[in-house]
GROMACS .gro file of C-alpha atoms in nm:
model
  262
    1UNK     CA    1   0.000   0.000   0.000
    2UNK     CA    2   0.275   0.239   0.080
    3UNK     CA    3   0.461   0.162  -0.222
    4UNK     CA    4   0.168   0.222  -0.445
    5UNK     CA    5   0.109   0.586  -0.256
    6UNK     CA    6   0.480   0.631  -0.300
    7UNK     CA    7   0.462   0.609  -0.689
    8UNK     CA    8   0.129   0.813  -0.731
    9UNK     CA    9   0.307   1.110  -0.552
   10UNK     CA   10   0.633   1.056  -0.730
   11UNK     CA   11   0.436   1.035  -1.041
   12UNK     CA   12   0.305   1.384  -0.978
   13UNK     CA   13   0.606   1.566  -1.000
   14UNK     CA   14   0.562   1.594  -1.421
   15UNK     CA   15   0.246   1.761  -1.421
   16UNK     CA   16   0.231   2.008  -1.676
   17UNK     CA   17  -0.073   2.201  -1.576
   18UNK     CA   18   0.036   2.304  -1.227
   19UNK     CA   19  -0.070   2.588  -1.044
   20UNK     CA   20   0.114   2.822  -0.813
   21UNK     CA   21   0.035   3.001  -0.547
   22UNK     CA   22   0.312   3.206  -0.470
   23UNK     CA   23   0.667   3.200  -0.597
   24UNK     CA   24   0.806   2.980  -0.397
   25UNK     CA   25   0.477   2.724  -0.341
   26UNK     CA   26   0.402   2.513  -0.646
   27UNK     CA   27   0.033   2.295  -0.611
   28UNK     CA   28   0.069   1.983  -0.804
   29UNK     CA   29  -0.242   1.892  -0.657
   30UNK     CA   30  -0.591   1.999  -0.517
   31UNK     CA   31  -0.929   1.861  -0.418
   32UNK     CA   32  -1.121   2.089  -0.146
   33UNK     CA   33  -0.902   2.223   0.107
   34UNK     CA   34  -0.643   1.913   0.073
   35UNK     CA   35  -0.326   2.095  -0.153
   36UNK     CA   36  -0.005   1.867  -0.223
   37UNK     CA   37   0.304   2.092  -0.294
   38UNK     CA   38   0.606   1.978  -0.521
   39UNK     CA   39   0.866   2.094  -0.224
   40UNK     CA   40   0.677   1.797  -0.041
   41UNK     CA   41   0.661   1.579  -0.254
   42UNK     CA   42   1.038   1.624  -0.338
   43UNK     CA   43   1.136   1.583   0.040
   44UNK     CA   44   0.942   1.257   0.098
   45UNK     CA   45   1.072   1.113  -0.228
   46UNK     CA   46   1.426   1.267  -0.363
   47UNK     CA   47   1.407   0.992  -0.619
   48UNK     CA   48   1.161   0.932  -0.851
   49UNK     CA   49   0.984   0.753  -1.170
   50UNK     CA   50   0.748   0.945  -1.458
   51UNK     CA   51   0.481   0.648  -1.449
   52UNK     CA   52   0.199   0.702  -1.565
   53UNK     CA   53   0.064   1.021  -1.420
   54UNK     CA   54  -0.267   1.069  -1.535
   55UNK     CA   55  -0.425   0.727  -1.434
   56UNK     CA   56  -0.268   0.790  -1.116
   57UNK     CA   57  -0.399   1.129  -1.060
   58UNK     CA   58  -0.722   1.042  -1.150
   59UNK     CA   59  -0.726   0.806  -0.868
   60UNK     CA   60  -0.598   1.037  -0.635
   61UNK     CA   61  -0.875   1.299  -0.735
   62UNK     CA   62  -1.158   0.991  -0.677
   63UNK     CA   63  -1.033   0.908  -0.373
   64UNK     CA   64  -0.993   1.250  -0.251
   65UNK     CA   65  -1.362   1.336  -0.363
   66UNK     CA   66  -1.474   0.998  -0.174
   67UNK     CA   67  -1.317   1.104   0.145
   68UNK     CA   68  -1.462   1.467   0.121
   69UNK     CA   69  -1.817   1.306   0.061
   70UNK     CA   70  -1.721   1.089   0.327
   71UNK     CA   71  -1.684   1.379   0.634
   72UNK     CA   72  -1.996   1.542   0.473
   73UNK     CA   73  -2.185   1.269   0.529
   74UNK     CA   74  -2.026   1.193   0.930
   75UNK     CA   75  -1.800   0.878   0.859
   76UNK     CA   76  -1.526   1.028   1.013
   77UNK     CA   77  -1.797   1.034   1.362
   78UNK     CA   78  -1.872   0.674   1.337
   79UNK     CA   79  -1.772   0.495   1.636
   80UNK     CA   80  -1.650   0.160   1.426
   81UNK     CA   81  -1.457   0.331   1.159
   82UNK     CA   82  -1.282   0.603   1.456
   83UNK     CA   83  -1.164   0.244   1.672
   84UNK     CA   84  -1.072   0.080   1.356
   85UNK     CA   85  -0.848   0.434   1.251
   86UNK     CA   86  -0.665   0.382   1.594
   87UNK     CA   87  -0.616   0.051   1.599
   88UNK     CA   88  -0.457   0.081   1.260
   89UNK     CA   89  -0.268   0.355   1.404
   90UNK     CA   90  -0.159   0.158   1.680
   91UNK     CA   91  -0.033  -0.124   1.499
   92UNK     CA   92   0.152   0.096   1.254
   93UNK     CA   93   0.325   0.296   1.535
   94UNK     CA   94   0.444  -0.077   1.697
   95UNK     CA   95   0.522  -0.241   1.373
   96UNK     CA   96   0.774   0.093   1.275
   97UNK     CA   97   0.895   0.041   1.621
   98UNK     CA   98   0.961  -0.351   1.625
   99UNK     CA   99   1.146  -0.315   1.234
  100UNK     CA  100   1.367  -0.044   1.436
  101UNK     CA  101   1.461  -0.236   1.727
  102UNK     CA  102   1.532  -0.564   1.525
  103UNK     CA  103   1.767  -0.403   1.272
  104UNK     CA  104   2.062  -0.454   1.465
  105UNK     CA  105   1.961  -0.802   1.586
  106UNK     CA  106   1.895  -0.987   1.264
  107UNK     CA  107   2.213  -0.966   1.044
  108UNK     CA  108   2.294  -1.285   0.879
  109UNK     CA  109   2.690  -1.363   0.792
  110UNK     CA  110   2.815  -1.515   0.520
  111UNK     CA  111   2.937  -1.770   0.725
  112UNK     CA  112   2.568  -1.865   0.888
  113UNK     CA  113   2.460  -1.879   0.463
  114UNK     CA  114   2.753  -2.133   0.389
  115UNK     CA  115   2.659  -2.304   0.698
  116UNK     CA  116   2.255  -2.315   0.615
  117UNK     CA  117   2.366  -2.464   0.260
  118UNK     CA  118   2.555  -2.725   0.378
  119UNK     CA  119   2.337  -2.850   0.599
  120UNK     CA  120   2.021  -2.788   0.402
  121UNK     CA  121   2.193  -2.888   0.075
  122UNK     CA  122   1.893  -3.134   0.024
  123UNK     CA  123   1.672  -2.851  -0.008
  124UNK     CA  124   1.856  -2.734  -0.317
  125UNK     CA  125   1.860  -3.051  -0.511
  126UNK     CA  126   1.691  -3.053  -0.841
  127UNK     CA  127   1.384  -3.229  -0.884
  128UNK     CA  128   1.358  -3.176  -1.226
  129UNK     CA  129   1.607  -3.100  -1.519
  130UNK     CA  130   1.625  -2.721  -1.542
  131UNK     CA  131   1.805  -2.518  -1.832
  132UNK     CA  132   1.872  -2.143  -1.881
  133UNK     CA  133   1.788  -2.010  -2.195
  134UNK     CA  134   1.757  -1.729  -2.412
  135UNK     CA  135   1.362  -1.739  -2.558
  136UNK     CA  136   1.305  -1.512  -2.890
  137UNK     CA  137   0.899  -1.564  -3.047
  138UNK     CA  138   0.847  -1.373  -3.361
  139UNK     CA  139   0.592  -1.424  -3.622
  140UNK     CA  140   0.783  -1.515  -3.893
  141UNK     CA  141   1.012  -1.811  -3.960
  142UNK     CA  142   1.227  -1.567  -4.210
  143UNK     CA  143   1.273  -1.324  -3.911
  144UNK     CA  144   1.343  -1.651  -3.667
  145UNK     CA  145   1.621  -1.782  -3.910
  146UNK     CA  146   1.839  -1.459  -3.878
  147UNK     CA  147   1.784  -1.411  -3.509
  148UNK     CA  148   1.924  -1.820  -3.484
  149UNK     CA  149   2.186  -1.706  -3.738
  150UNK     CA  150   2.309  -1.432  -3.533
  151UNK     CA  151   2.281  -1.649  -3.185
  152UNK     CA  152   2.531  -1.873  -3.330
  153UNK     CA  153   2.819  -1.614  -3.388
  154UNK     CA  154   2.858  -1.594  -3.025
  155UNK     CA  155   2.882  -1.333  -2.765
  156UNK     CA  156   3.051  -0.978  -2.833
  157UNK     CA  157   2.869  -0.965  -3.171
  158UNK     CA  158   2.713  -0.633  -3.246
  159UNK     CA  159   2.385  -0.738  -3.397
  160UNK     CA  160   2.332  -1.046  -3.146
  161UNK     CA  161   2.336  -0.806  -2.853
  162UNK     CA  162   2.100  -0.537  -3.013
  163UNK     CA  163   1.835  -0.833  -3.055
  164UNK     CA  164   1.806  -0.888  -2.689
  165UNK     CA  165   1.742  -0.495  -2.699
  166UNK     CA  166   1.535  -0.509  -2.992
  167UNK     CA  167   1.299  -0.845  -2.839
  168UNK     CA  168   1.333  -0.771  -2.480
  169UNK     CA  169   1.487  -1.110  -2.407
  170UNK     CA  170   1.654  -1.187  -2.090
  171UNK     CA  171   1.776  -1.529  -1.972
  172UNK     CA  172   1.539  -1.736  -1.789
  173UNK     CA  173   1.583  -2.019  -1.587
  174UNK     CA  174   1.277  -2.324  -1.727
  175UNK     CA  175   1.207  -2.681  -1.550
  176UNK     CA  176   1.123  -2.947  -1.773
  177UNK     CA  177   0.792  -3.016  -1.904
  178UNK     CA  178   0.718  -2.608  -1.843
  179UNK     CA  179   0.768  -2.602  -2.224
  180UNK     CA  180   0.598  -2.673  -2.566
  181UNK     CA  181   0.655  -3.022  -2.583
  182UNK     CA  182   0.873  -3.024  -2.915
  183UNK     CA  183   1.090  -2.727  -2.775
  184UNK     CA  184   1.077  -2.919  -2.436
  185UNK     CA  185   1.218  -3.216  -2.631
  186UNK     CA  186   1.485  -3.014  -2.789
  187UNK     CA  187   1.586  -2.871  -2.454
  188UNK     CA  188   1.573  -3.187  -2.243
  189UNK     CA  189   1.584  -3.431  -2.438
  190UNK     CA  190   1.945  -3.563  -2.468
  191UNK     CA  191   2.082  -3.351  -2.739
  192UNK     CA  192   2.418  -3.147  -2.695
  193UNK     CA  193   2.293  -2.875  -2.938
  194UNK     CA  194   2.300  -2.535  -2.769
  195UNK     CA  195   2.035  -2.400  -3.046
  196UNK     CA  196   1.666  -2.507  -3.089
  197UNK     CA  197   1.414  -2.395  -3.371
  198UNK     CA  198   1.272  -2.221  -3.536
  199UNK     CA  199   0.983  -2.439  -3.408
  200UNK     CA  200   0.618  -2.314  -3.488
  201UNK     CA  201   0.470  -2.261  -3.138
  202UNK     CA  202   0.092  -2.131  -3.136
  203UNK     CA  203   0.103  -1.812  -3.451
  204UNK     CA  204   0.475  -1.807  -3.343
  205UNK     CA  205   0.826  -1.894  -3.408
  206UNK     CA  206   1.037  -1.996  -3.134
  207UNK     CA  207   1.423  -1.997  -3.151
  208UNK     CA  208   1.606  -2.086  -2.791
  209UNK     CA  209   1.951  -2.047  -2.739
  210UNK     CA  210   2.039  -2.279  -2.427
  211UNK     CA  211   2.298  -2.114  -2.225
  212UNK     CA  212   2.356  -2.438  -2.009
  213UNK     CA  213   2.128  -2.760  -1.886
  214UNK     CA  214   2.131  -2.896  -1.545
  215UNK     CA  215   1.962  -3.259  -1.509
  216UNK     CA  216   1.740  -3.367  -1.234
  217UNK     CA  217   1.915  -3.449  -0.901
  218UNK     CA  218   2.200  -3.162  -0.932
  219UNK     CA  219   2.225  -2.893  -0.698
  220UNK     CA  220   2.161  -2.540  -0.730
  221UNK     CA  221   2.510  -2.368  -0.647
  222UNK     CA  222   2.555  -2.138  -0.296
  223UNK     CA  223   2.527  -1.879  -0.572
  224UNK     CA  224   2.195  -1.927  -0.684
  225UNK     CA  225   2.039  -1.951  -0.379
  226UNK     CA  226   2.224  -1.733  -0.123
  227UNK     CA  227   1.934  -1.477  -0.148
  228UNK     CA  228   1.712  -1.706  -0.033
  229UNK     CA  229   1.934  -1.829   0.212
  230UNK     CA  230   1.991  -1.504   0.370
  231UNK     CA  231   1.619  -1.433   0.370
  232UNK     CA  232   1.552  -1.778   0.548
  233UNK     CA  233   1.787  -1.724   0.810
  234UNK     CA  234   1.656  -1.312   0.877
  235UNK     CA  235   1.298  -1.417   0.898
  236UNK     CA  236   1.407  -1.687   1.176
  237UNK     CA  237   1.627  -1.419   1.376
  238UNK     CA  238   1.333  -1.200   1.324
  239UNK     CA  239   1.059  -1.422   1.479
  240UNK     CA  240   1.312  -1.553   1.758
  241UNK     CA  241   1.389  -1.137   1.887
  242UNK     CA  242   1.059  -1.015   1.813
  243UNK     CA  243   0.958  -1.271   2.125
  244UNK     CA  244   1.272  -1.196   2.272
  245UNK     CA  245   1.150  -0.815   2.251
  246UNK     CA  246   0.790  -0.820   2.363
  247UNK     CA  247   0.938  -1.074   2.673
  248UNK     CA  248   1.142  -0.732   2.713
  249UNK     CA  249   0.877  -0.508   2.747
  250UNK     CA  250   0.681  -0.681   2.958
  251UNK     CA  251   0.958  -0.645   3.209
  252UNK     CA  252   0.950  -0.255   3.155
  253UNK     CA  253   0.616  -0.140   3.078
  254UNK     CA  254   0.324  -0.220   3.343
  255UNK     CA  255   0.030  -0.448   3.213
  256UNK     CA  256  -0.297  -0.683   3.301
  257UNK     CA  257  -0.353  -1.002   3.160
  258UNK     CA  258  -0.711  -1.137   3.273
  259UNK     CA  259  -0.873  -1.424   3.065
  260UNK     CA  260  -0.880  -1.703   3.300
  261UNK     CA  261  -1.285  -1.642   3.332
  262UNK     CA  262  -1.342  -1.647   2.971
   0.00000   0.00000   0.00000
């Protein structure tokens, strides 16, 4: 939610049609009485994306015109939706608190990673054969034959790299039987060949360059999966202090626990 508020302000920074109201204030933004000025928008987010501005403006303005309707009609008095406001509040307040106090108490060493994966290494075997490749689908076979024709001059060739540019390819990582079954065969299916197609696929043409195969029951390198490693290991730390925390400040702050009668 935050990061989707983030990027509707950030995206309001290239409005064209902004008013000002002095020389030194510049509205980006107004429904009612609620004004959003570039200076703040510029402090809260120093670096930001053009995306999309008027879609997200519009929703801004809805929501804005919602809310005002909203007070008019006493929403903002309603009992339910005032406790559910401070709740929220609450929660938000402890949550920003708990992130701060675990920061120093959940760093994970490269050490503890090596350590995970070598004791874990099970978790990393393959189950399935895997491959990376390069994909390329164009409607033509004509167009499919040059793009396999410049694959197979190898790396540091002018025109190969521009069609990565030009299709938007990157290199993927596929488990067999995830593909059509004659590129799947191609892939998987015992042959050495780092090239496959052009193969008609749906109105397509596929051409795959295979970068490198790994068959079922390898394991995924420390590499690979030391991001995941790292996050598997912070999310443990993080459950173990945030008990060892709240244990904490029961010993400082003053509280009542009574459900026994319920």
């Amino acid at each position: 939610m935050h990061k989707v508020v983030g990027i509707f302000f950030i995206a309001l920074l290239t409005l064209t049609n902004c008013n000002k109201t002095n020389e030194s204030v510049e509205v980006l933004a107004r429904v009612g009485n609620s004004v959003l000025t570039k200076d703040v928008v510029i402090n809260r987010f120093p670096e930001y994306r053009v995306a999309d501005v008027e879609n997200q403006v519009t929703q801004w303005v809805n929501a804005e015109l919602l809310y005002v309707a909203g007070v008019r009609a006493g929403f903002n008095k309603d009992a339910t939706l005032v406790n559910q406001i401070k709740d929220y509040q609450k929660k938000l307040i402890g949550q920003t608190y708990l992130e701060m106090a675990l920061r120093s108490r959940v760093g994970v060493s490269t050490e503890e990673i090596k350590d995970f994966y070598t004791v874990q290494k099970e978790m990393f075997r393959r189950r399935h054969g895997e491959a990376l490749i390069n994909n390329f689908n164009v409607d033509n076979k004509k167009d499919a034959n040059k793009i396999r024709a410049l694959l197979e001059k190898g790396a540091g060739n002018k025109k190969r790299n521009e069609l990565f540019e030009k299709y938007g390819v990157n290199t993927i990582s596929v488990e067999e039987d995830r593909l059509h079954p004659t590129i799947n065969k191609a892939v998987f299916g015992g042959s050495k060949s780092s090239y496959v197609g052009p193969i008609k696929s749906g109105d397509k043409y596929a051409v795959v360059e295979i970068i490198k195969r790994f068959p079922k029951g390898t394991y995924r390198s420390l590499d690979d999966v030391y991001d995941h490693i790292y996050l598997v290991i912070q999310k443990r730390k993080a459950a173990i202090q945030s008990a060892v925390i709240i244990d904490s400040l029961k010993q400082e702050i003053l509280f009542e626990l009574n459900v026994g009668g319920l």
